Amino acid sequence: MKESYRQTDENELVRASIAGDKLAFGEIMERYRKMVARIVKGMLGDSVYAEDIGQEVFIKLYHSLPEFRGEAKLSTYIQKIAINLTLNEIKRRKRFFSMFSQKGNSEMYEYEIADFESEEKRDASELVNKALKELDPKFRIIVAMRMLQGYSTKETAEILDLPLGTVLSRLSRAQEQLKEILKKL
Amino acid sequence: MKPSELKKFIIGSLDENTDPQLSAKRLVEEGVLFDFSKGFSDKVLNKIMSGTDAVTREIEFTRSMRFAFNRVALTGVAAIVLLLLSIFLAEGSLSFNSFLGIGDTYDEGIISMLTGK
């Protein structure tokens, strides 16, 4: 078993992880942890539930690695798992809240503001979290992909398996909704 | 960045003609960070390892069930063979009537038994 996998190629990491090498899978998590956090927390908010979904993403990834054929990038594969699990969670919560509460979408989004080095950074994070909280979940994924992950509209459409026109129209509607939300904040 | 500037920046970052990668980078610089808590990777690895144990236990359980099924099936087949042999020896044939125990009963006998004639 290798001591460190920092410089190792992704395919080798996948092979080693399938063979049961904990260190190799740990390195995959290290490389993609923040990316998954941006998707999950961007859509669900910064809460313990998001942590649970994040864990589920990597557990599912570990078990599905033998099926990964390397045709797509590993990052795309992980993102798809993260998006699917997060959307499932949103649907589950929607069902739950529609049964027990009359409140809106914002109830499905929770966040905790962690310790920041400065007040300004804390405010920035709080503002983004509040804005995402108020945003329609349908638009939240599009905004998270573009604003937090830095993907272009075309890349977002490919990852989400949506037509480019749909992404463009949702992006424009999300922007309108965000304008209204940010006015109130 | 002041809150009003940040608001403008957030809205502007969704414009089709802005560079999304630069915007995302800028947000990180402004403190908009998303990450999991400390010990996240260890928790995942622990769950995976305990999950592997569960999978191993499941495989072992299936294997013992299969073994038990084979034993039961073999015993069942042996019992059926013995039953067929005993029927053949007692009735002299393996017809349906022999299975019902009416192998040596004649139709006329049944009619007279039922009608009394």
PDB file of C-alpha atoms in Angstrom:
ATOM      1  CA  MET A   1       0.000   0.000   0.000  1.00  0.00           C
ATOM      2  CA  LYS A   2       1.301   3.447  -0.884  1.00  0.00           C
ATOM      3  CA  GLU A   3       2.056   5.959   1.857  1.00  0.00           C
ATOM      4  CA  SER A   4       0.655   8.914  -0.053  1.00  0.00           C
ATOM      5  CA  TYR A   5      -1.478   9.251  -3.150  1.00  0.00           C
ATOM      6  CA  ARG A   6      -1.144  13.031  -3.573  1.00  0.00           C
ATOM      7  CA  GLN A   7       0.486  12.807  -7.007  1.00  0.00           C
ATOM      8  CA  THR A   8      -1.395   9.748  -8.182  1.00  0.00           C
ATOM      9  CA  ASP A   9      -3.446   9.635 -11.346  1.00  0.00           C
ATOM     10  CA  GLU A  10      -7.236   9.358 -10.889  1.00  0.00           C
ATOM     11  CA  ASN A  11      -7.563   6.028 -12.680  1.00  0.00           C
ATOM     12  CA  GLU A  12      -4.992   4.472 -10.399  1.00  0.00           C
ATOM     13  CA  LEU A  13      -6.825   5.885  -7.381  1.00  0.00           C
ATOM     14  CA  VAL A  14     -10.031   4.295  -8.626  1.00  0.00           C
ATOM     15  CA  ARG A  15      -8.314   0.944  -9.182  1.00  0.00           C
ATOM     16  CA  ALA A  16      -6.699   1.019  -5.739  1.00  0.00           C
ATOM     17  CA  SER A  17     -10.009   2.011  -4.098  1.00  0.00           C
ATOM     18  CA  ILE A  18     -11.793  -0.896  -5.780  1.00  0.00           C
ATOM     19  CA  ALA A  19      -9.063  -3.160  -4.409  1.00  0.00           C
ATOM     20  CA  GLY A  20     -10.023  -1.873  -0.936  1.00  0.00           C
ATOM     21  CA  ASP A  21      -7.234   0.651  -0.377  1.00  0.00           C
ATOM     22  CA  LYS A  22      -8.589   3.098   2.204  1.00  0.00           C
ATOM     23  CA  LEU A  23      -5.819   5.612   1.587  1.00  0.00           C
ATOM     24  CA  ALA A  24      -6.623   5.796  -2.115  1.00  0.00           C
ATOM     25  CA  PHE A  25     -10.306   6.398  -1.460  1.00  0.00           C
ATOM     26  CA  GLY A  26      -9.351   8.941   1.205  1.00  0.00           C
ATOM     27  CA  GLU A  27      -7.398  10.821  -1.467  1.00  0.00           C
ATOM     28  CA  ILE A  28     -10.428  10.805  -3.809  1.00  0.00           C
ATOM     29  CA  MET A  29     -12.493  12.283  -0.962  1.00  0.00           C
ATOM     30  CA  GLU A  30      -9.837  14.871  -0.269  1.00  0.00           C
ATOM     31  CA  ARG A  31      -9.834  15.963  -3.922  1.00  0.00           C
ATOM     32  CA  TYR A  32     -13.608  16.179  -4.337  1.00  0.00           C
ATOM     33  CA  ARG A  33     -14.887  16.938  -0.816  1.00  0.00           C
ATOM     34  CA  LYS A  34     -15.256  20.674  -1.388  1.00  0.00           C
ATOM     35  CA  MET A  35     -16.877  20.174  -4.782  1.00  0.00           C
ATOM     36  CA  VAL A  36     -19.503  17.892  -3.226  1.00  0.00           C
ATOM     37  CA  ALA A  37     -19.967  20.331  -0.330  1.00  0.00           C
ATOM     38  CA  ARG A  38     -20.666  23.177  -2.761  1.00  0.00           C
ATOM     39  CA  ILE A  39     -23.384  21.136  -4.477  1.00  0.00           C
ATOM     40  CA  VAL A  40     -24.980  19.640  -1.374  1.00  0.00           C
ATOM     41  CA  LYS A  41     -24.690  22.652   0.911  1.00  0.00           C
ATOM     42  CA  GLY A  42     -25.479  25.047  -1.906  1.00  0.00           C
ATOM     43  CA  MET A  43     -28.778  23.224  -2.417  1.00  0.00           C
ATOM     44  CA  LEU A  44     -29.662  22.087   1.111  1.00  0.00           C
ATOM     45  CA  GLY A  45     -27.915  24.693   3.210  1.00  0.00           C
ATOM     46  CA  ASP A  46     -25.119  24.273   5.694  1.00  0.00           C
ATOM     47  CA  SER A  47     -26.647  21.792   8.114  1.00  0.00           C
ATOM     48  CA  VAL A  48     -26.149  18.331   9.592  1.00  0.00           C
ATOM     49  CA  TYR A  49     -28.502  16.954   6.939  1.00  0.00           C
ATOM     50  CA  ALA A  50     -26.165  18.216   4.245  1.00  0.00           C
ATOM     51  CA  GLU A  51     -23.299  16.475   6.063  1.00  0.00           C
ATOM     52  CA  ASP A  52     -25.282  13.232   6.009  1.00  0.00           C
ATOM     53  CA  ILE A  53     -26.005  13.564   2.299  1.00  0.00           C
ATOM     54  CA  GLY A  54     -22.324  14.346   1.702  1.00  0.00           C
ATOM     55  CA  GLN A  55     -21.371  11.134   3.497  1.00  0.00           C
ATOM     56  CA  GLU A  56     -23.956   9.206   1.492  1.00  0.00           C
ATOM     57  CA  VAL A  57     -22.471  10.578  -1.737  1.00  0.00           C
ATOM     58  CA  PHE A  58     -19.046   9.148  -0.956  1.00  0.00           C
ATOM     59  CA  ILE A  59     -20.420   5.861   0.376  1.00  0.00           C
ATOM     60  CA  LYS A  60     -22.445   5.440  -2.814  1.00  0.00           C
ATOM     61  CA  LEU A  61     -19.405   6.391  -4.864  1.00  0.00           C
ATOM     62  CA  TYR A  62     -17.299   3.760  -3.091  1.00  0.00           C
ATOM     63  CA  HIS A  63     -19.822   1.023  -3.797  1.00  0.00           C
ATOM     64  CA  SER A  64     -20.357   2.084  -7.416  1.00  0.00           C
ATOM     65  CA  LEU A  65     -16.669   2.478  -8.298  1.00  0.00           C
ATOM     66  CA  PRO A  66     -16.480  -1.013  -9.879  1.00  0.00           C
ATOM     67  CA  GLU A  67     -19.146   0.187 -12.362  1.00  0.00           C
ATOM     68  CA  PHE A  68     -17.190   3.354 -13.219  1.00  0.00           C
ATOM     69  CA  ARG A  69     -15.781   2.736 -16.695  1.00  0.00           C
ATOM     70  CA  GLY A  70     -13.774   5.930 -16.935  1.00  0.00           C
ATOM     71  CA  GLU A  71     -15.650   7.190 -20.007  1.00  0.00           C
ATOM     72  CA  ALA A  72     -16.588  10.399 -18.180  1.00  0.00           C
ATOM     73  CA  LYS A  73     -14.439  12.350 -15.769  1.00  0.00           C
ATOM     74  CA  LEU A  74     -14.519  11.113 -12.173  1.00  0.00           C
ATOM     75  CA  SER A  75     -15.565  14.622 -11.084  1.00  0.00           C
ATOM     76  CA  THR A  76     -18.617  14.491 -13.386  1.00  0.00           C
ATOM     77  CA  TYR A  77     -19.516  11.039 -12.068  1.00  0.00           C
ATOM     78  CA  ILE A  78     -19.285  12.239  -8.451  1.00  0.00           C
ATOM     79  CA  GLN A  79     -21.284  15.379  -9.228  1.00  0.00           C
ATOM     80  CA  LYS A  80     -24.086  13.332 -10.754  1.00  0.00           C
ATOM     81  CA  ILE A  81     -24.291  11.183  -7.623  1.00  0.00           C
ATOM     82  CA  ALA A  82     -24.288  14.317  -5.443  1.00  0.00           C
ATOM     83  CA  ILE A  83     -26.971  16.038  -7.529  1.00  0.00           C
ATOM     84  CA  ASN A  84     -29.215  12.957  -7.606  1.00  0.00           C
ATOM     85  CA  LEU A  85     -28.972  12.333  -3.880  1.00  0.00           C
ATOM     86  CA  THR A  86     -29.553  16.005  -3.080  1.00  0.00           C
ATOM     87  CA  LEU A  87     -32.559  16.243  -5.408  1.00  0.00           C
ATOM     88  CA  ASN A  88     -33.985  13.076  -3.827  1.00  0.00           C
ATOM     89  CA  GLU A  89     -33.555  14.651  -0.403  1.00  0.00           C
ATOM     90  CA  ILE A  90     -35.287  17.838  -1.574  1.00  0.00           C
ATOM     91  CA  LYS A  91     -38.199  15.768  -2.960  1.00  0.00           C
ATOM     92  CA  ARG A  92     -38.392  13.780   0.300  1.00  0.00           C
ATOM     93  CA  ARG A  93     -38.460  16.966   2.367  1.00  0.00           C
ATOM     94  CA  LYS A  94     -40.994  18.560   0.049  1.00  0.00           C
ATOM     95  CA  ARG A  95     -43.311  15.589   0.597  1.00  0.00           C
ATOM     96  CA  PHE A  96     -42.732  15.770   4.350  1.00  0.00           C
ATOM     97  CA  PHE A  97     -43.289  19.508   4.611  1.00  0.00           C
ATOM     98  CA  SER A  98     -46.319  19.441   2.333  1.00  0.00           C
ATOM     99  CA  MET A  99     -47.849  16.895   4.720  1.00  0.00           C
ATOM    100  CA  PHE A 100     -47.044  18.661   7.976  1.00  0.00           C
ATOM    101  CA  SER A 101     -46.550  22.331   7.194  1.00  0.00           C
ATOM    102  CA  GLN A 102     -47.922  25.111   5.087  1.00  0.00           C
ATOM    103  CA  LYS A 103     -44.616  27.005   5.000  1.00  0.00           C
ATOM    104  CA  GLY A 104     -42.633  27.620   1.829  1.00  0.00           C
ATOM    105  CA  ASN A 105     -39.461  26.233   0.297  1.00  0.00           C
ATOM    106  CA  SER A 106     -37.153  28.091   2.649  1.00  0.00           C
ATOM    107  CA  GLU A 107     -37.985  25.595   5.379  1.00  0.00           C
ATOM    108  CA  MET A 108     -36.105  22.959   3.396  1.00  0.00           C
ATOM    109  CA  TYR A 109     -32.910  24.953   3.572  1.00  0.00           C
ATOM    110  CA  GLU A 110     -30.958  25.311   6.795  1.00  0.00           C
ATOM    111  CA  TYR A 111     -27.641  26.841   7.495  1.00  0.00           C
ATOM    112  CA  GLU A 112     -25.254  27.424  10.325  1.00  0.00           C
ATOM    113  CA  ILE A 113     -22.661  30.151  10.054  1.00  0.00           C
ATOM    114  CA  ALA A 114     -19.274  28.766  10.952  1.00  0.00           C
ATOM    115  CA  ASP A 115     -16.373  30.713  12.431  1.00  0.00           C
ATOM    116  CA  PHE A 116     -14.863  33.163   9.968  1.00  0.00           C
ATOM    117  CA  GLU A 117     -11.619  35.098  10.114  1.00  0.00           C
ATOM    118  CA  SER A 118     -13.417  38.397   9.633  1.00  0.00           C
ATOM    119  CA  GLU A 119     -16.867  39.899  10.099  1.00  0.00           C
ATOM    120  CA  GLU A 120     -16.978  40.814   6.400  1.00  0.00           C
ATOM    121  CA  LYS A 121     -16.386  37.220   5.262  1.00  0.00           C
ATOM    122  CA  ARG A 122     -18.990  36.003   7.696  1.00  0.00           C
ATOM    123  CA  ASP A 123     -21.476  38.526   6.289  1.00  0.00           C
ATOM    124  CA  ALA A 124     -20.716  37.451   2.715  1.00  0.00           C
ATOM    125  CA  SER A 125     -21.312  33.809   3.536  1.00  0.00           C
ATOM    126  CA  GLU A 126     -24.488  34.638   5.453  1.00  0.00           C
ATOM    127  CA  LEU A 127     -25.807  36.733   2.576  1.00  0.00           C
ATOM    128  CA  VAL A 128     -25.229  33.978  -0.003  1.00  0.00           C
ATOM    129  CA  ASN A 129     -26.789  31.366   2.289  1.00  0.00           C
ATOM    130  CA  LYS A 130     -29.839  33.550   2.947  1.00  0.00           C
ATOM    131  CA  ALA A 131     -30.280  34.261  -0.753  1.00  0.00           C
ATOM    132  CA  LEU A 132     -30.016  30.580  -1.654  1.00  0.00           C
ATOM    133  CA  LYS A 133     -32.441  29.725   1.118  1.00  0.00           C
ATOM    134  CA  GLU A 134     -35.125  31.936  -0.393  1.00  0.00           C
ATOM    135  CA  LEU A 135     -34.499  30.756  -3.938  1.00  0.00           C
ATOM    136  CA  ASP A 136     -36.791  28.204  -5.576  1.00  0.00           C
ATOM    137  CA  PRO A 137     -35.072  24.740  -5.287  1.00  0.00           C
ATOM    138  CA  LYS A 138     -35.541  24.303  -9.056  1.00  0.00           C
ATOM    139  CA  PHE A 139     -33.248  27.285  -9.633  1.00  0.00           C
ATOM    140  CA  ARG A 140     -30.931  26.572  -6.708  1.00  0.00           C
ATOM    141  CA  ILE A 141     -29.059  23.782  -8.518  1.00  0.00           C
ATOM    142  CA  ILE A 142     -28.500  25.975 -11.586  1.00  0.00           C
ATOM    143  CA  VAL A 143     -27.208  28.813  -9.409  1.00  0.00           C
ATOM    144  CA  ALA A 144     -25.037  26.454  -7.358  1.00  0.00           C
ATOM    145  CA  MET A 145     -23.488  24.989 -10.499  1.00  0.00           C
ATOM    146  CA  ARG A 146     -22.686  28.372 -11.984  1.00  0.00           C
ATOM    147  CA  MET A 147     -22.088  30.671  -9.044  1.00  0.00           C
ATOM    148  CA  LEU A 148     -20.435  28.226  -6.635  1.00  0.00           C
ATOM    149  CA  GLN A 149     -18.901  25.608  -8.950  1.00  0.00           C
ATOM    150  CA  GLY A 150     -17.967  27.979 -11.750  1.00  0.00           C
ATOM    151  CA  TYR A 151     -19.485  25.954 -14.578  1.00  0.00           C
ATOM    152  CA  SER A 152     -20.576  27.536 -17.830  1.00  0.00           C
ATOM    153  CA  THR A 153     -24.170  27.210 -19.014  1.00  0.00           C
ATOM    154  CA  LYS A 154     -23.137  24.520 -21.494  1.00  0.00           C
ATOM    155  CA  GLU A 155     -21.279  22.509 -18.848  1.00  0.00           C
ATOM    156  CA  THR A 156     -24.213  22.873 -16.441  1.00  0.00           C
ATOM    157  CA  ALA A 157     -26.591  21.584 -19.111  1.00  0.00           C
ATOM    158  CA  GLU A 158     -24.336  18.572 -19.778  1.00  0.00           C
ATOM    159  CA  ILE A 159     -23.918  17.679 -16.118  1.00  0.00           C
ATOM    160  CA  LEU A 160     -27.617  18.057 -15.327  1.00  0.00           C
ATOM    161  CA  ASP A 161     -28.711  16.364 -18.567  1.00  0.00           C
ATOM    162  CA  LEU A 162     -30.896  19.356 -19.425  1.00  0.00           C
ATOM    163  CA  PRO A 163     -31.335  21.147 -22.748  1.00  0.00           C
ATOM    164  CA  LEU A 164     -29.220  24.287 -23.024  1.00  0.00           C
ATOM    165  CA  GLY A 165     -32.336  26.416 -23.527  1.00  0.00           C
ATOM    166  CA  THR A 166     -33.841  25.155 -20.258  1.00  0.00           C
ATOM    167  CA  VAL A 167     -30.674  26.027 -18.342  1.00  0.00           C
ATOM    168  CA  LEU A 168     -30.554  29.487 -19.932  1.00  0.00           C
ATOM    169  CA  SER A 169     -34.190  30.226 -19.126  1.00  0.00           C
ATOM    170  CA  ARG A 170     -33.860  28.920 -15.548  1.00  0.00           C
ATOM    171  CA  LEU A 171     -30.702  30.965 -15.082  1.00  0.00           C
ATOM    172  CA  SER A 172     -32.472  34.091 -16.223  1.00  0.00           C
ATOM    173  CA  ARG A 173     -35.477  33.397 -13.975  1.00  0.00           C
ATOM    174  CA  ALA A 174     -33.149  32.612 -11.069  1.00  0.00           C
ATOM    175  CA  GLN A 175     -31.420  35.921 -11.625  1.00  0.00           C
ATOM    176  CA  GLU A 176     -34.771  37.754 -11.509  1.00  0.00           C
ATOM    177  CA  GLN A 177     -35.761  35.918  -8.355  1.00  0.00           C
ATOM    178  CA  LEU A 178     -32.379  36.621  -6.749  1.00  0.00           C
ATOM    179  CA  LYS A 179     -32.736  40.342  -7.497  1.00  0.00           C
ATOM    180  CA  GLU A 180     -36.023  40.404  -5.583  1.00  0.00           C
ATOM    181  CA  ILE A 181     -34.622  38.324  -2.732  1.00  0.00           C
ATOM    182  CA  LEU A 182     -31.478  40.424  -2.360  1.00  0.00           C
ATOM    183  CA  LYS A 183     -33.507  43.647  -2.318  1.00  0.00           C
ATOM    184  CA  LYS A 184     -35.160  42.458   0.892  1.00  0.00           C
ATOM    185  CA  LEU A 185     -31.934  41.331   2.549  1.00  0.00           C
TER     186      LEU A 185
ATOM    187  CA  MET B   1     -16.661  43.956  -0.513  1.00  0.00           C
ATOM    188  CA  LYS B   2     -19.576  45.909   0.919  1.00  0.00           C
ATOM    189  CA  PRO B   3     -22.941  44.101   1.161  1.00  0.00           C
ATOM    190  CA  SER B   4     -24.430  46.251  -1.613  1.00  0.00           C
ATOM    191  CA  GLU B   5     -21.448  45.466  -3.881  1.00  0.00           C
ATOM    192  CA  LEU B   6     -21.699  41.814  -3.019  1.00  0.00           C
ATOM    193  CA  LYS B   7     -25.400  41.774  -3.939  1.00  0.00           C
ATOM    194  CA  LYS B   8     -24.607  43.328  -7.308  1.00  0.00           C
ATOM    195  CA  PHE B   9     -21.797  40.858  -7.792  1.00  0.00           C
ATOM    196  CA  ILE B  10     -24.064  37.852  -7.020  1.00  0.00           C
ATOM    197  CA  ILE B  11     -26.664  39.004  -9.537  1.00  0.00           C
ATOM    198  CA  GLY B  12     -23.997  39.818 -12.114  1.00  0.00           C
ATOM    199  CA  SER B  13     -22.331  36.427 -11.687  1.00  0.00           C
ATOM    200  CA  LEU B  14     -25.409  34.834 -13.285  1.00  0.00           C
ATOM    201  CA  ASP B  15     -25.074  36.932 -16.446  1.00  0.00           C
ATOM    202  CA  GLU B  16     -24.410  34.793 -19.491  1.00  0.00           C
ATOM    203  CA  ASN B  17     -21.416  36.924 -20.538  1.00  0.00           C
ATOM    204  CA  THR B  18     -19.551  36.771 -17.203  1.00  0.00           C
ATOM    205  CA  ASP B  19     -16.800  34.227 -16.612  1.00  0.00           C
ATOM    206  CA  PRO B  20     -18.334  31.738 -14.130  1.00  0.00           C
ATOM    207  CA  GLN B  21     -14.961  30.439 -12.974  1.00  0.00           C
ATOM    208  CA  LEU B  22     -13.726  33.914 -12.087  1.00  0.00           C
ATOM    209  CA  SER B  23     -16.966  34.672 -10.258  1.00  0.00           C
ATOM    210  CA  ALA B  24     -16.769  31.450  -8.261  1.00  0.00           C
ATOM    211  CA  LYS B  25     -13.138  32.206  -7.372  1.00  0.00           C
ATOM    212  CA  ARG B  26     -14.060  35.720  -6.284  1.00  0.00           C
ATOM    213  CA  LEU B  27     -16.834  34.423  -4.053  1.00  0.00           C
ATOM    214  CA  VAL B  28     -14.370  32.088  -2.345  1.00  0.00           C
ATOM    215  CA  GLU B  29     -12.040  35.043  -1.774  1.00  0.00           C
ATOM    216  CA  GLU B  30     -14.953  36.913  -0.225  1.00  0.00           C
ATOM    217  CA  GLY B  31     -15.425  34.090   2.274  1.00  0.00           C
ATOM    218  CA  VAL B  32     -18.223  32.122   0.634  1.00  0.00           C
ATOM    219  CA  LEU B  33     -16.792  28.694   1.381  1.00  0.00           C
ATOM    220  CA  PHE B  34     -18.541  25.381   1.463  1.00  0.00           C
ATOM    221  CA  ASP B  35     -16.900  22.429   3.117  1.00  0.00           C
ATOM    222  CA  PHE B  36     -17.813  19.567   5.391  1.00  0.00           C
ATOM    223  CA  SER B  37     -16.924  19.501   9.062  1.00  0.00           C
ATOM    224  CA  LYS B  38     -13.653  18.197  10.477  1.00  0.00           C
ATOM    225  CA  GLY B  39     -13.396  14.409  10.536  1.00  0.00           C
ATOM    226  CA  PHE B  40     -15.796  14.077   7.590  1.00  0.00           C
ATOM    227  CA  SER B  41     -13.502  11.715   5.658  1.00  0.00           C
ATOM    228  CA  ASP B  42     -12.892   9.537   8.733  1.00  0.00           C
ATOM    229  CA  LYS B  43     -16.639   9.208   9.324  1.00  0.00           C
ATOM    230  CA  VAL B  44     -17.175   8.160   5.704  1.00  0.00           C
ATOM    231  CA  LEU B  45     -14.328   5.630   5.822  1.00  0.00           C
ATOM    232  CA  ASN B  46     -15.635   4.189   9.108  1.00  0.00           C
ATOM    233  CA  LYS B  47     -19.099   3.817   7.610  1.00  0.00           C
ATOM    234  CA  ILE B  48     -17.667   2.174   4.514  1.00  0.00           C
ATOM    235  CA  MET B  49     -15.655  -0.259   6.601  1.00  0.00           C
ATOM    236  CA  SER B  50     -18.599  -1.143   8.848  1.00  0.00           C
ATOM    237  CA  GLY B  51     -20.711  -1.416   5.703  1.00  0.00           C
ATOM    238  CA  THR B  52     -18.193  -3.848   4.265  1.00  0.00           C
ATOM    239  CA  ASP B  53     -18.597  -5.970   7.394  1.00  0.00           C
ATOM    240  CA  ALA B  54     -22.350  -5.925   6.887  1.00  0.00           C
ATOM    241  CA  VAL B  55     -21.924  -6.964   3.266  1.00  0.00           C
ATOM    242  CA  THR B  56     -19.552  -9.751   4.326  1.00  0.00           C
ATOM    243  CA  ARG B  57     -22.078 -10.936   6.922  1.00  0.00           C
ATOM    244  CA  GLU B  58     -24.817 -10.893   4.291  1.00  0.00           C
ATOM    245  CA  ILE B  59     -22.678 -12.931   1.896  1.00  0.00           C
ATOM    246  CA  GLU B  60     -21.863 -15.421   4.664  1.00  0.00           C
ATOM    247  CA  PHE B  61     -25.555 -15.694   5.555  1.00  0.00           C
ATOM    248  CA  THR B  62     -26.501 -16.345   1.921  1.00  0.00           C
ATOM    249  CA  ARG B  63     -23.766 -18.930   1.625  1.00  0.00           C
ATOM    250  CA  SER B  64     -24.958 -20.815   4.748  1.00  0.00           C
ATOM    251  CA  MET B  65     -28.577 -20.615   3.541  1.00  0.00           C
ATOM    252  CA  ARG B  66     -27.536 -22.097   0.211  1.00  0.00           C
ATOM    253  CA  PHE B  67     -25.635 -24.843   2.017  1.00  0.00           C
ATOM    254  CA  ALA B  68     -28.655 -25.560   4.244  1.00  0.00           C
ATOM    255  CA  PHE B  69     -30.950 -25.572   1.211  1.00  0.00           C
ATOM    256  CA  ASN B  70     -28.710 -28.104  -0.557  1.00  0.00           C
ATOM    257  CA  ARG B  71     -28.823 -30.390   2.482  1.00  0.00           C
ATOM    258  CA  VAL B  72     -32.615 -30.104   2.745  1.00  0.00           C
ATOM    259  CA  ALA B  73     -33.051 -30.585  -0.999  1.00  0.00           C
ATOM    260  CA  LEU B  74     -30.845 -33.711  -1.025  1.00  0.00           C
ATOM    261  CA  THR B  75     -32.730 -35.201   1.926  1.00  0.00           C
ATOM    262  CA  GLY B  76     -36.023 -34.363   0.188  1.00  0.00           C
ATOM    263  CA  VAL B  77     -34.952 -36.059  -3.039  1.00  0.00           C
ATOM    264  CA  ALA B  78     -33.830 -39.156  -1.078  1.00  0.00           C
ATOM    265  CA  ALA B  79     -37.209 -39.247   0.710  1.00  0.00           C
ATOM    266  CA  ILE B  80     -39.091 -39.002  -2.603  1.00  0.00           C
ATOM    267  CA  VAL B  81     -37.029 -41.854  -4.122  1.00  0.00           C
ATOM    268  CA  LEU B  82     -37.706 -44.041  -1.069  1.00  0.00           C
ATOM    269  CA  LEU B  83     -41.426 -43.222  -1.267  1.00  0.00           C
ATOM    270  CA  LEU B  84     -41.570 -44.120  -4.963  1.00  0.00           C
ATOM    271  CA  LEU B  85     -39.712 -47.373  -4.287  1.00  0.00           C
ATOM    272  CA  SER B  86     -42.027 -48.349  -1.460  1.00  0.00           C
ATOM    273  CA  ILE B  87     -45.130 -47.524  -3.598  1.00  0.00           C
ATOM    274  CA  PHE B  88     -43.732 -49.593  -6.447  1.00  0.00           C
ATOM    275  CA  LEU B  89     -43.010 -52.526  -4.150  1.00  0.00           C
ATOM    276  CA  ALA B  90     -46.423 -52.346  -2.458  1.00  0.00           C
ATOM    277  CA  GLU B  91     -48.637 -51.604  -5.493  1.00  0.00           C
ATOM    278  CA  GLY B  92     -46.568 -53.145  -8.280  1.00  0.00           C
ATOM    279  CA  SER B  93     -46.741 -50.000 -10.409  1.00  0.00           C
ATOM    280  CA  LEU B  94     -46.185 -46.222 -10.241  1.00  0.00           C
ATOM    281  CA  SER B  95     -49.553 -45.181 -11.702  1.00  0.00           C
ATOM    282  CA  PHE B  96     -51.674 -42.311 -10.335  1.00  0.00           C
ATOM    283  CA  ASN B  97     -54.010 -44.794  -8.689  1.00  0.00           C
ATOM    284  CA  SER B  98     -51.057 -46.406  -6.945  1.00  0.00           C
ATOM    285  CA  PHE B  99     -50.118 -43.015  -5.528  1.00  0.00           C
ATOM    286  CA  LEU B 100     -53.689 -42.622  -4.230  1.00  0.00           C
ATOM    287  CA  GLY B 101     -53.587 -46.118  -2.771  1.00  0.00           C
ATOM    288  CA  ILE B 102     -56.373 -47.404  -5.026  1.00  0.00           C
ATOM    289  CA  GLY B 103     -54.107 -49.232  -7.470  1.00  0.00           C
ATOM    290  CA  ASP B 104     -55.825 -52.619  -7.127  1.00  0.00           C
ATOM    291  CA  THR B 105     -59.430 -51.361  -6.922  1.00  0.00           C
ATOM    292  CA  TYR B 106     -61.643 -52.043  -9.943  1.00  0.00           C
ATOM    293  CA  ASP B 107     -64.063 -49.430 -11.316  1.00  0.00           C
ATOM    294  CA  GLU B 108     -66.978 -51.916 -10.997  1.00  0.00           C
ATOM    295  CA  GLY B 109     -66.063 -52.407  -7.369  1.00  0.00           C
ATOM    296  CA  ILE B 110     -66.277 -48.660  -6.697  1.00  0.00           C
ATOM    297  CA  ILE B 111     -69.643 -48.398  -8.517  1.00  0.00           C
ATOM    298  CA  SER B 112     -71.124 -51.294  -6.558  1.00  0.00           C
ATOM    299  CA  MET B 113     -69.686 -49.834  -3.377  1.00  0.00           C
ATOM    300  CA  LEU B 114     -71.252 -46.419  -4.076  1.00  0.00           C
ATOM    301  CA  THR B 115     -74.600 -47.642  -5.497  1.00  0.00           C
ATOM    302  CA  GLY B 116     -75.014 -50.776  -3.392  1.00  0.00           C
ATOM    303  CA  LYS B 117     -75.890 -52.898  -6.466  1.00  0.00           C
TER     304      LYS B 117
END
